[in-house]
PDB file of C-alpha atoms and ligand atoms in Angstrom:
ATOM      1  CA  UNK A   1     -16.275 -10.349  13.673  1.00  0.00           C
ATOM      2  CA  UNK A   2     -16.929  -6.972  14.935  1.00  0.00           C
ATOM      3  CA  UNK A   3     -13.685  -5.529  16.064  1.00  0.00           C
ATOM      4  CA  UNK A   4     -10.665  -6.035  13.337  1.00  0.00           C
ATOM      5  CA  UNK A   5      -7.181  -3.962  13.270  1.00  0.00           C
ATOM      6  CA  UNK A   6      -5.576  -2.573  10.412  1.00  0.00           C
ATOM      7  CA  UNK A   7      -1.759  -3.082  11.108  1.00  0.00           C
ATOM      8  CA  UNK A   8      -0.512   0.587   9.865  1.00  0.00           C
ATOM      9  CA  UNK A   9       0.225   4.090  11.180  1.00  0.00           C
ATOM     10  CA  UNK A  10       0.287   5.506   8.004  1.00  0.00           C
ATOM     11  CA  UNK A  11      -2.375   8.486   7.965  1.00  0.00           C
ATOM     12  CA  UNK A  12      -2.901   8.456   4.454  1.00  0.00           C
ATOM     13  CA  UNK A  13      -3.031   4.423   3.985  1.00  0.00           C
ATOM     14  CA  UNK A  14      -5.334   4.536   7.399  1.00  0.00           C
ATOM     15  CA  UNK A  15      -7.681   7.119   6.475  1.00  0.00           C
ATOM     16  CA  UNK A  16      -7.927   5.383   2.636  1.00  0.00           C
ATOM     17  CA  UNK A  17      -9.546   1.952   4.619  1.00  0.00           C
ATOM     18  CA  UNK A  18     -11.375   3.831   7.003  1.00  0.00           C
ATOM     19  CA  UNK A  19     -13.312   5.346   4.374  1.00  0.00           C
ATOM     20  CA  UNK A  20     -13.470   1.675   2.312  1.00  0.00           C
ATOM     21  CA  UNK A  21     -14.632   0.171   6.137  1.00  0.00           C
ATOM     22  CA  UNK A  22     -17.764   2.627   6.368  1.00  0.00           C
ATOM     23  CA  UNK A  23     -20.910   1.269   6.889  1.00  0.00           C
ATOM     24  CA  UNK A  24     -19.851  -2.332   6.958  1.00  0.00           C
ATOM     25  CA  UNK A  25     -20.594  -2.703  10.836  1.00  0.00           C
ATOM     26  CA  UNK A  26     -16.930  -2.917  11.685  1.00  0.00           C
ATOM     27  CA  UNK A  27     -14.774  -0.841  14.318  1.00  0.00           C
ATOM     28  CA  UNK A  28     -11.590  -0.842  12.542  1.00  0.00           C
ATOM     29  CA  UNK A  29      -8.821  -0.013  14.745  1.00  0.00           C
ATOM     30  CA  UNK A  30      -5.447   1.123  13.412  1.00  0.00           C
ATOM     31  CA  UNK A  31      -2.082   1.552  15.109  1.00  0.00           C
ATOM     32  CA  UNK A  32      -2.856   4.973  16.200  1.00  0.00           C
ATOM     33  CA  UNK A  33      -5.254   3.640  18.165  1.00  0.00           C
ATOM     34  CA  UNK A  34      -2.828   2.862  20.840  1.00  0.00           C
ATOM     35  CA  UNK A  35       0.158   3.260  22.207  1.00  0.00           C
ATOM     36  CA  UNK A  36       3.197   3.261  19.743  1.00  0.00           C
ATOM     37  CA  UNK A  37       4.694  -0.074  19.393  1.00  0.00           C
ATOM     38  CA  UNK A  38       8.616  -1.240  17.918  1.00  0.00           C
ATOM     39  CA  UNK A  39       7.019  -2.124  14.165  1.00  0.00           C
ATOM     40  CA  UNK A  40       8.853  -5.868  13.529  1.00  0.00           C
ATOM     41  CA  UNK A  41      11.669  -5.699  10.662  1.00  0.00           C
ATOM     42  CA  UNK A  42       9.656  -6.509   7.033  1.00  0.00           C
ATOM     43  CA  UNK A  43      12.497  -8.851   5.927  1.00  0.00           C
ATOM     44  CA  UNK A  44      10.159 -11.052   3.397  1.00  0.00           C
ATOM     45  CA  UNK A  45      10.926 -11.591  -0.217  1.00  0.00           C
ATOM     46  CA  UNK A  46       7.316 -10.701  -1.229  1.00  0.00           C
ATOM     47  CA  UNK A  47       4.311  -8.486  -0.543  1.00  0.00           C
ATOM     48  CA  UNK A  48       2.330 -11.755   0.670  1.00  0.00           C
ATOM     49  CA  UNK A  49       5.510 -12.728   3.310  1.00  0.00           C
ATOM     50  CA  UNK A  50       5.848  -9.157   4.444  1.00  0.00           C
ATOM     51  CA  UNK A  51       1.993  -8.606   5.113  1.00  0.00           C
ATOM     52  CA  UNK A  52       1.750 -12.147   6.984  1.00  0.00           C
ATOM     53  CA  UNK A  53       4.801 -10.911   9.542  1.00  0.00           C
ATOM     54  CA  UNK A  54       2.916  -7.537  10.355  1.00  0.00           C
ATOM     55  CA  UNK A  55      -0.672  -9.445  10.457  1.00  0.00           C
ATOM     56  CA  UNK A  56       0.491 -12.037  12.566  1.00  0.00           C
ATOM     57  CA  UNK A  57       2.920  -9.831  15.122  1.00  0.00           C
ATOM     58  CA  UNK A  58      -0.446  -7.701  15.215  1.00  0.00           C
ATOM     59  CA  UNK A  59      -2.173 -10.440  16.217  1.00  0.00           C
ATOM     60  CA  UNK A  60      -0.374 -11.934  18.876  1.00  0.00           C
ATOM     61  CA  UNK A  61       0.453  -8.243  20.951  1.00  0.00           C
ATOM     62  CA  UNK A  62      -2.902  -6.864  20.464  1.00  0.00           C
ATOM     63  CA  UNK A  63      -4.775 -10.173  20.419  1.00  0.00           C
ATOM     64  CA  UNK A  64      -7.476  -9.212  18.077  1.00  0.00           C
ATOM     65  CA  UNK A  65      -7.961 -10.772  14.482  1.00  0.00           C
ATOM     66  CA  UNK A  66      -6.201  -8.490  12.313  1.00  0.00           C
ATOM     67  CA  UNK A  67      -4.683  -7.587   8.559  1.00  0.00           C
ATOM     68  CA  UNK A  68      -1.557  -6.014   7.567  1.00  0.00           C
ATOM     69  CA  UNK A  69      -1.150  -4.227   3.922  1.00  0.00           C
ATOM     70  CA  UNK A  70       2.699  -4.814   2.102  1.00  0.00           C
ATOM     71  CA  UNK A  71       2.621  -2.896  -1.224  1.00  0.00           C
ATOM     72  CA  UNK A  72       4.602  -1.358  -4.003  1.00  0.00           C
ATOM     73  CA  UNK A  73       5.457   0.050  -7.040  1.00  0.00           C
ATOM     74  CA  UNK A  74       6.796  -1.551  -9.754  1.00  0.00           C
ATOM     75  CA  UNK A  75       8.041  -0.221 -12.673  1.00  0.00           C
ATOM     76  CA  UNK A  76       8.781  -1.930 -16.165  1.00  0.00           C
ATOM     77  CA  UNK A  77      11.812   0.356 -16.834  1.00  0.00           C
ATOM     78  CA  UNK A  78      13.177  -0.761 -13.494  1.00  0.00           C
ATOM     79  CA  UNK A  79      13.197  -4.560 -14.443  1.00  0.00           C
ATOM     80  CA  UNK A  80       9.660  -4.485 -11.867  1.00  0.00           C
ATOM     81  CA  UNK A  81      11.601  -3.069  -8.775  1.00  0.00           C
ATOM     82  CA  UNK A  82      11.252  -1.303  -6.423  1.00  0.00           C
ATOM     83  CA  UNK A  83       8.892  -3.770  -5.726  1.00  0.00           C
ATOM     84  CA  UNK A  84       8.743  -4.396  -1.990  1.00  0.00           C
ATOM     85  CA  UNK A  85      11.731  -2.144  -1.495  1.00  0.00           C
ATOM     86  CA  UNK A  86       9.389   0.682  -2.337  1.00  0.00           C
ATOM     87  CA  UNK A  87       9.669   2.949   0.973  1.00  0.00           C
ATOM     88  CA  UNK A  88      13.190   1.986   0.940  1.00  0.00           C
ATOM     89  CA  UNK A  89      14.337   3.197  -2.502  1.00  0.00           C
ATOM     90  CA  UNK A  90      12.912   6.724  -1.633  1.00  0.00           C
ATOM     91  CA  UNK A  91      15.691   7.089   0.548  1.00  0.00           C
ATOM     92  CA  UNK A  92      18.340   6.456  -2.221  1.00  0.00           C
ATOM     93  CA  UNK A  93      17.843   9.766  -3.111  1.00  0.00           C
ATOM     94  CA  UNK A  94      18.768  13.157  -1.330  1.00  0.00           C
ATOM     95  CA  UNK A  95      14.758  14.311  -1.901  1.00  0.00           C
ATOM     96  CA  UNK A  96      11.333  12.384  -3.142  1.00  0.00           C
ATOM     97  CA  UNK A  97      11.558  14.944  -6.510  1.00  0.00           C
ATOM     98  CA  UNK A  98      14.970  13.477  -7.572  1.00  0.00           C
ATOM     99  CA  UNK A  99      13.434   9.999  -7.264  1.00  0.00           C
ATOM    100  CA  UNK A 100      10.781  10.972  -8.981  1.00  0.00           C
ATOM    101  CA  UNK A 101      12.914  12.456 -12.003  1.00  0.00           C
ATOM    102  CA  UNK A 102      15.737   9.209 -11.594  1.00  0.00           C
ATOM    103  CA  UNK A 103      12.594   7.416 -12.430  1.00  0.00           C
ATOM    104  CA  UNK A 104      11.116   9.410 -15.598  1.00  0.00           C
ATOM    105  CA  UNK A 105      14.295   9.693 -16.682  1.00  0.00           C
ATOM    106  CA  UNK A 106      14.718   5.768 -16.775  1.00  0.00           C
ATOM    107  CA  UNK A 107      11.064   5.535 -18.465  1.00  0.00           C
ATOM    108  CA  UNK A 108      11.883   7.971 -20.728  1.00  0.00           C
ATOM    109  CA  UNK A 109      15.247   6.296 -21.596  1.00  0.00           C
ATOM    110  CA  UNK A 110      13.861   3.033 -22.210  1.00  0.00           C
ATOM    111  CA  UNK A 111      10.800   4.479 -24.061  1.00  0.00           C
ATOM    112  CA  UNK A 112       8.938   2.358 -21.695  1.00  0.00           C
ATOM    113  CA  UNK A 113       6.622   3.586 -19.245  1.00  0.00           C
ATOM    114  CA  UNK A 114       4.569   0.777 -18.209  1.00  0.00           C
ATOM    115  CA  UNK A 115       4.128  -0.119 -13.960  1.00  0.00           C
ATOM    116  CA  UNK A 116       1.962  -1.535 -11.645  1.00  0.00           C
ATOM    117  CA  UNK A 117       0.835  -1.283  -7.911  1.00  0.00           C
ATOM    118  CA  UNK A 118       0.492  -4.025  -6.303  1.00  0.00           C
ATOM    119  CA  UNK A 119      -0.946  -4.981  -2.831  1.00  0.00           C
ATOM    120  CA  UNK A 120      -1.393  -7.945  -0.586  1.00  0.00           C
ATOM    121  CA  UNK A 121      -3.438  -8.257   2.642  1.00  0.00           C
ATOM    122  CA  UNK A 122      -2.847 -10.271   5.087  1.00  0.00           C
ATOM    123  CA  UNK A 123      -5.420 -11.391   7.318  1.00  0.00           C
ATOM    124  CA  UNK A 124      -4.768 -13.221  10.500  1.00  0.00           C
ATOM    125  CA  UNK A 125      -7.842 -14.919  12.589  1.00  0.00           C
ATOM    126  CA  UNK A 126      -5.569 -16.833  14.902  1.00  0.00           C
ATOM    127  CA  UNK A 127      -1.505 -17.692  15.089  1.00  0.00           C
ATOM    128  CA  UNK A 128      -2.309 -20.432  12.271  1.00  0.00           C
ATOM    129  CA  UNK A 129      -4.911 -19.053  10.056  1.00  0.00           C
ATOM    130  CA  UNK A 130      -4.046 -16.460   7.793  1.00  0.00           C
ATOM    131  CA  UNK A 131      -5.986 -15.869   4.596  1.00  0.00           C
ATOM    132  CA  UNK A 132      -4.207 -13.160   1.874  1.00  0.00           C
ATOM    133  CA  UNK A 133      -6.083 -10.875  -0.636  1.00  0.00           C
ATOM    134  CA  UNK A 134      -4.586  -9.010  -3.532  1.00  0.00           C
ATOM    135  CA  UNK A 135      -4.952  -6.192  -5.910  1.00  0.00           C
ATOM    136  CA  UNK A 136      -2.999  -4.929  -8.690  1.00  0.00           C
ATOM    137  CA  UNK A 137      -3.222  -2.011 -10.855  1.00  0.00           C
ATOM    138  CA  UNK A 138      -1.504  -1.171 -14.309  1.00  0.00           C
ATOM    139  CA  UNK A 139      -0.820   1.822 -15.411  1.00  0.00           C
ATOM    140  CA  UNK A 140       2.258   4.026 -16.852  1.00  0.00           C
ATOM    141  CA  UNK A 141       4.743   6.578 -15.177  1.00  0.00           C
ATOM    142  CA  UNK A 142       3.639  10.094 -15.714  1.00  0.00           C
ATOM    143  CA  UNK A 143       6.007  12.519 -17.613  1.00  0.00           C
ATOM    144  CA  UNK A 144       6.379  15.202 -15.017  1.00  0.00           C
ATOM    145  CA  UNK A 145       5.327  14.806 -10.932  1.00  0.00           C
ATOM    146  CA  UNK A 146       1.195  15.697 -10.691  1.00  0.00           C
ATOM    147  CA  UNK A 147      -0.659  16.575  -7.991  1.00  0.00           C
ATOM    148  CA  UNK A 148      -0.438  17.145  -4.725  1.00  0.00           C
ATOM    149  CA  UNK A 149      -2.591  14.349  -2.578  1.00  0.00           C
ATOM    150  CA  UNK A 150      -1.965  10.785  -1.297  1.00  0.00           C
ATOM    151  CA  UNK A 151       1.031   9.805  -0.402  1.00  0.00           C
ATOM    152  CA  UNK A 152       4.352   7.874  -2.196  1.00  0.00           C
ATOM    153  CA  UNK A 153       4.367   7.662  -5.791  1.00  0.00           C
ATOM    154  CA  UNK A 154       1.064   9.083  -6.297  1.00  0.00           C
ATOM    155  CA  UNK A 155       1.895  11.519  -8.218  1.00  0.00           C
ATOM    156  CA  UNK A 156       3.705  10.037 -10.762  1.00  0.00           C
ATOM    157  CA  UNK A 157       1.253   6.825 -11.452  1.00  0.00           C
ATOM    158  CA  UNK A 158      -1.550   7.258 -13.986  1.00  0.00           C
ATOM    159  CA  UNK A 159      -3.672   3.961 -14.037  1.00  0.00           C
ATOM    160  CA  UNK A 160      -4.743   2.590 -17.072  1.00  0.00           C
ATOM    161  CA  UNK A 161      -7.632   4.623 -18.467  1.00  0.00           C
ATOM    162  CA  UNK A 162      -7.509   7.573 -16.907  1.00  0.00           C
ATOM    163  CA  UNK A 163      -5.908  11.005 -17.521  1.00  0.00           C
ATOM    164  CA  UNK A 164      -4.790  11.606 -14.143  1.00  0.00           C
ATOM    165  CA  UNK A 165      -1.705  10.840 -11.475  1.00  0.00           C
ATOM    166  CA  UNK A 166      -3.547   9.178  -7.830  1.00  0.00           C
ATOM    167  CA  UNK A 167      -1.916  12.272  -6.890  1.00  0.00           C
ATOM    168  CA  UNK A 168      -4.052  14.337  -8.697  1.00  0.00           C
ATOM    169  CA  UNK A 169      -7.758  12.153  -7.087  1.00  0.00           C
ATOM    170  CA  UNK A 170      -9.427  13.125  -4.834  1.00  0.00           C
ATOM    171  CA  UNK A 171      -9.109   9.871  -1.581  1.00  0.00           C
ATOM    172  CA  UNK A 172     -12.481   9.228  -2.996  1.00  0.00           C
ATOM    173  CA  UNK A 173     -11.992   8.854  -6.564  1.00  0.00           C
ATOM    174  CA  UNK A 174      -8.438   7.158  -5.843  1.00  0.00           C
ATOM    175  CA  UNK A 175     -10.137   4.064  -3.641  1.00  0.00           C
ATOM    176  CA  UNK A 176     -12.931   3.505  -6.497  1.00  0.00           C
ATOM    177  CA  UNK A 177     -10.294   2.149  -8.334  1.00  0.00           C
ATOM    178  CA  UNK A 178      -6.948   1.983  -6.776  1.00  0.00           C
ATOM    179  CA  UNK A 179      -4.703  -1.485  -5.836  1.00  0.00           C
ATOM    180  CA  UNK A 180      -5.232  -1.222  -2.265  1.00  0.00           C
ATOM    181  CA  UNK A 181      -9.187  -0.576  -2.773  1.00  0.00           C
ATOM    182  CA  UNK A 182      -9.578  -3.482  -4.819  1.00  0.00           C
ATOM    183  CA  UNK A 183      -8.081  -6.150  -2.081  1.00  0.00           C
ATOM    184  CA  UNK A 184      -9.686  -4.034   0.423  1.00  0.00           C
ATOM    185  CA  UNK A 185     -13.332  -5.180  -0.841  1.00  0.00           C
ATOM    186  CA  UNK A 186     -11.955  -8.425  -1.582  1.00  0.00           C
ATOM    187  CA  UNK A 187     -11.560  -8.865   2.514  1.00  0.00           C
ATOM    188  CA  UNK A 188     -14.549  -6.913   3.074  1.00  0.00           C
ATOM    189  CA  UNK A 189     -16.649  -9.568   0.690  1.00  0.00           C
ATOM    190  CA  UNK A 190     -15.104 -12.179   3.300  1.00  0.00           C
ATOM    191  CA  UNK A 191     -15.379 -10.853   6.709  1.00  0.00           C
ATOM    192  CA  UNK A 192     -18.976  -9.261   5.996  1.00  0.00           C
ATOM    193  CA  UNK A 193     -20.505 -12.725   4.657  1.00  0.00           C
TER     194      UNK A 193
HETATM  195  P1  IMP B 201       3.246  -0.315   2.220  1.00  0.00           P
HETATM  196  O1  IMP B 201       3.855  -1.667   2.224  1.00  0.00           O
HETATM  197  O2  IMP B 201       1.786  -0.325   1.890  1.00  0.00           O
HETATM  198  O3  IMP B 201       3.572   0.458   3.462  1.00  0.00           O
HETATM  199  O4  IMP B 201       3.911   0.484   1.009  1.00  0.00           O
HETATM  200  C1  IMP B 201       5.317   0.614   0.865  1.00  0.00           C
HETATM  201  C2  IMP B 201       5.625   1.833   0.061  1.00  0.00           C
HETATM  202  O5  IMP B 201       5.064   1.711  -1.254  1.00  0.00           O
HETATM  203  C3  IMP B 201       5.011   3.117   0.627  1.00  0.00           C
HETATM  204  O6  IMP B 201       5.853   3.699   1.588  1.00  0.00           O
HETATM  205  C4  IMP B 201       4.866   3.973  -0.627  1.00  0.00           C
HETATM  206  O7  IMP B 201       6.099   4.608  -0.930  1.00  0.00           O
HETATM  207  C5  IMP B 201       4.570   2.949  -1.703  1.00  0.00           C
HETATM  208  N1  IMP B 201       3.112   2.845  -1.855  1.00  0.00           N
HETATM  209  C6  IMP B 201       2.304   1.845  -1.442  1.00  0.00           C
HETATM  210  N2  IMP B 201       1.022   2.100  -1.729  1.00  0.00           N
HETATM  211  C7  IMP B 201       1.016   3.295  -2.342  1.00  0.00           C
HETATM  212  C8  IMP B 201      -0.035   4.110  -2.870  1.00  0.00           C
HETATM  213  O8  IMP B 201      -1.235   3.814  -2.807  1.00  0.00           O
HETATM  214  N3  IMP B 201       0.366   5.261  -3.427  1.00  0.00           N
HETATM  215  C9  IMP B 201       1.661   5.649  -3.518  1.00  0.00           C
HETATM  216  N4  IMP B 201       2.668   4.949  -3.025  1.00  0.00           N
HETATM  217  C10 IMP B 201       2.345   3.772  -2.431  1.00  0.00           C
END
């Protein structure tokens, strides 16, 4: 397989498996690669449904074998939500800093400050086969916003053993340890052998 697409237009996400994708003898294409398209509707109950719609609706208008990411953050305080409703629930809120605080707040409320990132690929190598990889992070919810890279709620997630938000890694040091990195290698361990 020498030509794969990543379902996304998200620069951050893109760049992030671009960097994971080097030297593995791969052209990965993304969605900025050509000409916008109407994204379908991610109506699935889980990471793993959502991933397989964008995977396989990738697949069928580009016709090449390709993988679609669904992730999310989910937080203990939160009774594990927002979950797959994670780009939603920003919007809840009049700016990303007050859902950052509604979210410390709750952590701090419940003296609980355990959450997780999760992520599942999906991988689709024709209309019926369609192979999913995960990864999954723990970590807690940082007491004030850190940081100023990545993207969503980077800068409020420290992962377990470290003394630092993703928002406060470098892209680098993020995808040696980070949800998405860890199924990323899992499909690169596949496609590669
Ligand atoms: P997606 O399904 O990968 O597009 O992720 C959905 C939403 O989850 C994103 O819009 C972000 O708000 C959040 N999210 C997913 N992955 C990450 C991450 O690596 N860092 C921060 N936020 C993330």
């Amino acid at each position: 397989m020498k030509n794969l697409l990543f379902f996304s237009s998200n620069k951050n996400k893109v760049s992030e498996v671009k960097k994971l994708f080097k030297g593995s003898g791969i052209k990965l294409y993304s969605l900025d690669d050509f000409e916008k398209i109407k994204e379908p509707k991610e109506t699935g109950a889980t990471f793993v449904e959502n991933a397989k719609i964008k995977s396989l609706f990738g697949y069928k208008f580009f016709k090449i074998p390709c993988f679609a990411n669904d992730s999310g953050i989910c937080i203990n305080a939160l009774h594990d939500k927002p979950g797959v409703k994670s780009k939603r629930f920003f919007s809840k809120f009049l700016s990303k800093k007050n859902t950052f605080n509604y979210i410390i707040n709750k952590t701090k409320e419940s003296k609980n400050k355990a959450a997780y990132f999760k992520t599942s690929i999906c991988l689709t190598l024709n209309e019926g086969e369609h192979i999913i990889f995960e990864g999954k992070i723990n970590g807690t919810i940082s007491n004030f916003p850190l940081g100023k890279n990545g993207f969503g709620y980077d800068p409020i997630f420290i992962p377990n053993g470290q003394n630092k938000t993703y928002g406060q890694m470098t892209q680098t040091q993020k995808n040696t340890l980070s949800h998405r990195s860890l199924a990323i290698n899992k499909l690169l361990g596949f496609v590669i052998s």
